[in-house]
Amino acid sequence: MAKIVVRLVILVSVVLLMNYYIPMYIHDQKQVKTAQSEEPVKTSISFTSKEMDITVLNSGHLTKQELRDFQDEFEKQMSDVLRLTRKALPKVKSVKFDTSTDYNLYSQLVLVFDRSFHSEEQSYYYQIVSNIFKQDSSRGRFTAVGLTGYLENTLKDLPVHEEYAYSWDNEHIPSIVVLLDPVEFSANYFHALPSEEEDVDISAETYFKVASFSSYLIETYGIDRFMKLYDSTDLVSNIEKIYQKTPLELEKEWKEYIEEYYL
């Protein structure tokens, strides 16, 4: 009887110790993994996606977990771009990006990782479309911004038509016909840093105007025609060839569409 009691005491002691130490061990292991995933990676990552070699410099000092989240979302968005554009243009074989957590450093080759957003809320469409398709270096960014707006509208539920309609009665930017000129587009869309509030507003208005117009063209006439236009160095003459209408006629159509459905 005494032996049974001793065994029971030992068994209870072992169970209590296990209940105490095992949760502590699991907790410690989780902390180790969390600490490892939160360590900054100071160099770069390289991976292959859709037969392209992608290199991402980590100037933004993203943690290992943030880089993993970034890579997953980046590859998803690249797949989205290729799917919606029907792989209409040849891709580059390799591309190199940099990272940042500062919107002031946003550019065609810098991927801003906003820590206040979940990974699926980040958007890299502009950088993707501007870089993965082979393109003539002399053309402007009108079609890249326009295609980005369409992708944002279709995949991220960014209401580009509604956003443009907000500034309908108080526009500070030229017509679409004028913005087709690369110099005019650049003057209205790009701005120096640090920027005046007015410059930021004009840039945003330009984005939504071009995004809305381009989305209208794609929604009305199809993505294939727009992708033929995408790499044009002379947008005016190529619009007439591809759409069999002048830019002025298409702008008039688009404005009538906005007036009917969004004003």
Coordinates of C-alpha atoms in Angstrom, one line a residue:
M1 CA 0.0 0.0 0.0
A2 CA 2.8 2.4 0.9
K3 CA 4.5 1.6 -2.4
I4 CA 1.3 2.5 -4.3
V5 CA 1.0 5.8 -2.4
V6 CA 4.7 6.6 -3.2
R7 CA 4.1 5.8 -6.9
L8 CA 1.0 8.0 -7.0
V9 CA 2.9 10.8 -5.4
I10 CA 5.7 10.5 -7.9
L11 CA 3.2 10.3 -10.8
V12 CA 1.3 13.4 -9.6
S13 CA 4.6 15.2 -9.2
V14 CA 5.7 14.3 -12.8
V15 CA 2.4 15.4 -14.2
L16 CA 2.6 18.7 -12.3
L17 CA 6.1 19.3 -13.5
M18 CA 5.1 18.5 -17.1
N19 CA 2.2 20.9 -16.9
Y20 CA 4.6 23.5 -15.6
Y21 CA 7.6 23.1 -17.9
I22 CA 6.1 22.0 -21.2
P23 CA 4.0 25.2 -21.6
M24 CA 7.1 27.2 -20.6
Y25 CA 9.2 25.3 -23.3
I26 CA 6.6 25.9 -25.9
H27 CA 6.4 29.5 -25.0
D28 CA 10.2 29.9 -25.1
Q29 CA 10.3 28.2 -28.6
K30 CA 7.6 30.5 -29.9
Q31 CA 9.6 33.5 -28.6
V32 CA 12.7 32.2 -30.3
K33 CA 10.9 31.7 -33.6
T34 CA 9.3 35.2 -33.2
A35 CA 12.6 36.8 -32.5
Q36 CA 14.2 35.1 -35.4
S37 CA 11.4 36.1 -37.8
E38 CA 11.7 39.7 -36.5
E39 CA 15.4 39.9 -37.1
P40 CA 16.3 42.5 -39.8
V41 CA 17.8 41.1 -42.9
K42 CA 20.4 43.5 -44.1
T43 CA 21.3 42.2 -47.5
S44 CA 18.8 41.1 -50.2
I45 CA 16.6 38.2 -51.3
S46 CA 16.5 36.6 -54.7
F47 CA 13.8 34.3 -56.1
T48 CA 12.4 33.1 -59.4
S49 CA 8.8 33.9 -60.3
K50 CA 7.0 33.3 -63.6
E51 CA 10.4 32.5 -65.2
M52 CA 11.9 35.8 -64.1
D53 CA 14.8 36.3 -61.7
I54 CA 13.7 38.8 -59.0
T55 CA 16.2 40.5 -56.7
V56 CA 15.0 42.7 -53.8
L57 CA 17.5 44.8 -51.9
N58 CA 16.5 45.3 -48.3
S59 CA 17.3 48.9 -47.8
G60 CA 14.1 49.2 -45.8
H61 CA 15.4 46.7 -43.2
L62 CA 12.4 44.5 -43.4
T63 CA 12.4 41.6 -41.0
K64 CA 12.5 38.0 -42.2
Q65 CA 8.8 37.6 -41.6
E66 CA 8.1 40.9 -43.5
L67 CA 10.2 39.7 -46.4
R68 CA 8.4 36.4 -46.5
D69 CA 5.0 38.2 -46.5
F70 CA 6.3 40.6 -49.1
Q71 CA 7.5 37.8 -51.4
D72 CA 4.2 35.9 -51.1
E73 CA 2.1 39.0 -52.0
F74 CA 4.5 40.2 -54.7
E75 CA 4.3 36.9 -56.5
K76 CA 0.5 36.9 -56.2
Q77 CA 0.3 40.4 -57.7
M78 CA 2.6 39.4 -60.5
S79 CA 0.4 36.5 -61.3
D80 CA -2.6 38.8 -61.3
V81 CA -0.9 41.2 -63.7
L82 CA 0.0 38.4 -66.2
R83 CA -3.4 36.9 -65.9
L84 CA -5.4 40.1 -66.5
T85 CA -3.1 41.3 -69.3
R86 CA -3.2 37.9 -70.9
K87 CA 0.6 37.8 -71.1
A88 CA 0.2 40.2 -74.0
L89 CA 3.8 41.6 -73.8
P90 CA 7.2 39.8 -73.6
K91 CA 8.7 39.8 -70.1
V92 CA 12.1 40.8 -69.0
K93 CA 14.4 38.0 -67.8
S94 CA 15.4 39.7 -64.6
V95 CA 14.6 42.8 -62.5
K96 CA 16.0 44.3 -59.4
F97 CA 13.9 46.3 -56.8
D98 CA 14.7 48.0 -53.6
T99 CA 12.5 48.2 -50.4
S100 CA 11.6 51.1 -48.2
T101 CA 9.1 51.9 -45.4
D102 CA 9.1 55.6 -46.3
Y103 CA 6.6 56.8 -48.9
N104 CA 8.9 59.7 -49.7
L105 CA 11.2 57.2 -51.4
Y106 CA 8.5 55.7 -53.6
S107 CA 9.5 55.2 -57.2
Q108 CA 9.3 52.9 -60.1
L109 CA 12.0 50.7 -58.6
V110 CA 11.3 51.1 -54.9
L111 CA 8.7 48.9 -53.2
V112 CA 7.2 50.6 -50.2
F113 CA 6.3 48.2 -47.4
D114 CA 3.7 50.0 -45.1
R115 CA 3.9 48.3 -41.7
S116 CA 0.4 49.7 -40.8
F117 CA -1.1 47.4 -43.6
H118 CA -1.4 43.7 -43.8
S119 CA 0.7 42.1 -46.6
E120 CA -2.4 41.6 -48.8
E121 CA -3.2 45.3 -48.5
Q122 CA 0.2 46.3 -50.1
S123 CA 0.2 47.3 -53.7
Y124 CA 3.1 46.8 -56.2
Y125 CA 1.2 46.9 -59.5
Y126 CA 2.9 50.1 -60.7
Q127 CA 6.4 48.8 -60.2
I128 CA 5.4 45.4 -61.6
V129 CA 3.9 46.7 -64.9
S130 CA 6.6 49.3 -65.3
N131 CA 9.4 46.8 -65.1
I132 CA 8.4 43.3 -66.1
F133 CA 7.3 44.1 -69.6
K134 CA 10.0 45.0 -72.1
Q135 CA 9.4 48.6 -73.2
D136 CA 10.9 51.4 -75.2
S137 CA 12.9 53.7 -72.9
S138 CA 11.6 56.8 -74.7
R139 CA 7.9 56.4 -73.9
G140 CA 6.1 58.1 -71.0
R141 CA 4.4 56.5 -68.0
F142 CA 0.8 57.3 -69.1
T143 CA -0.1 53.7 -69.9
A144 CA 1.8 52.2 -67.0
V145 CA -0.2 54.5 -64.6
G146 CA -3.4 53.7 -66.5
L147 CA -2.9 50.0 -66.3
T148 CA -2.0 50.3 -62.6
G149 CA -5.3 52.1 -62.0
Y150 CA -7.3 49.4 -63.8
L151 CA -5.6 46.7 -61.7
E152 CA -6.2 48.6 -58.5
N153 CA -9.8 49.0 -59.5
T154 CA -10.3 45.4 -60.5
L155 CA -8.2 43.6 -57.8
K156 CA -8.0 46.0 -54.8
D157 CA -11.5 47.5 -55.1
L158 CA -10.0 51.0 -55.5
P159 CA -12.9 53.0 -57.0
V160 CA -11.0 55.0 -59.6
H161 CA -14.1 56.3 -61.4
E162 CA -15.6 57.5 -58.1
E163 CA -12.3 59.1 -57.0
Y164 CA -12.0 60.9 -60.3
A165 CA -15.6 62.1 -60.1
Y166 CA -14.9 63.8 -56.7
S167 CA -12.7 66.4 -58.5
W168 CA -14.9 66.8 -61.5
D169 CA -16.0 70.4 -60.8
N170 CA -12.6 71.5 -59.5
E171 CA -10.0 70.1 -61.7
H172 CA -6.5 71.6 -61.7
I173 CA -5.0 69.4 -64.5
P174 CA -5.1 69.3 -68.3
S175 CA -7.3 67.2 -70.5
I176 CA -6.5 63.6 -71.4
V177 CA -5.5 64.8 -74.9
V178 CA -2.9 67.0 -73.3
L179 CA -1.7 64.4 -70.8
L180 CA -1.0 62.0 -73.7
D181 CA 2.1 64.1 -74.2
P182 CA 4.9 62.5 -72.1
V183 CA 6.2 65.9 -71.0
E184 CA 2.8 67.1 -69.9
F185 CA 2.1 63.9 -68.1
S186 CA 5.4 63.9 -66.2
A187 CA 4.9 67.6 -65.2
N188 CA 1.5 66.8 -63.6
Y189 CA 2.1 63.3 -62.2
F190 CA 5.6 63.5 -60.8
H191 CA 6.7 65.9 -58.2
A192 CA 9.9 66.7 -56.3
L193 CA 10.4 65.7 -52.6
P194 CA 9.6 67.3 -50.2
S195 CA 6.5 68.5 -52.0
E196 CA 4.0 71.3 -51.6
E197 CA 0.5 70.1 -50.8
E198 CA -0.8 71.5 -54.1
D199 CA 1.8 69.3 -56.0
V200 CA 0.6 66.2 -54.2
D201 CA -3.0 67.0 -55.0
I202 CA -2.3 67.5 -58.7
S203 CA -0.4 64.3 -58.8
A204 CA -3.3 62.4 -57.2
E205 CA -5.8 64.0 -59.5
T206 CA -3.7 63.1 -62.5
Y207 CA -3.5 59.5 -61.3
F208 CA -7.2 59.1 -60.9
K209 CA -8.0 60.9 -64.2
V210 CA -5.6 58.7 -66.2
A211 CA -6.7 55.6 -64.2
S212 CA -10.4 56.2 -64.8
F213 CA -9.9 56.9 -68.5
S214 CA -7.7 53.8 -69.0
S215 CA -10.1 51.6 -67.0
Y216 CA -12.9 52.9 -69.2
L217 CA -11.0 51.9 -72.4
I218 CA -10.2 48.5 -71.0
E219 CA -13.8 47.9 -69.7
T220 CA -15.3 49.1 -73.0
Y221 CA -12.9 47.9 -75.7
G222 CA -11.0 45.1 -73.9
I223 CA -7.5 44.6 -72.5
D224 CA -6.0 43.4 -75.7
R225 CA -6.3 46.8 -77.4
F226 CA -4.9 48.6 -74.4
M227 CA -1.9 46.3 -74.2
K228 CA -1.2 47.1 -77.9
L229 CA -1.2 50.7 -76.9
Y230 CA 0.9 50.1 -73.7
D231 CA 4.4 50.4 -75.2
S232 CA 3.6 53.2 -77.7
T233 CA 6.0 56.1 -77.9
D234 CA 3.4 58.1 -79.9
L235 CA 0.1 57.6 -78.0
V236 CA -2.0 60.0 -80.1
S237 CA -1.4 58.3 -83.5
N238 CA -1.5 54.8 -82.1
I239 CA -4.8 55.4 -80.3
E240 CA -6.3 56.4 -83.7
K241 CA -4.9 53.2 -85.3
I242 CA -5.9 50.8 -82.5
Y243 CA -9.3 52.3 -81.5
Q244 CA -10.2 53.8 -84.9
K245 CA -11.2 57.0 -83.0
T246 CA -9.3 60.2 -82.1
P247 CA -8.2 60.7 -78.5
L248 CA -10.7 63.6 -78.3
E249 CA -13.6 61.3 -79.3
L250 CA -12.6 58.8 -76.7
E251 CA -12.2 61.4 -74.0
K252 CA -15.7 62.7 -74.9
E253 CA -17.1 59.1 -74.6
W254 CA -15.4 58.6 -71.3
K255 CA -16.7 61.9 -69.8
E256 CA -20.2 61.0 -70.9
Y257 CA -19.8 57.7 -69.1
I258 CA -18.6 59.4 -65.9
E259 CA -21.5 61.9 -66.0
E260 CA -24.1 59.2 -66.5
Y261 CA -22.9 56.7 -63.8
Y262 CA -20.8 58.6 -61.3
L263 CA -22.1 62.2 -61.0

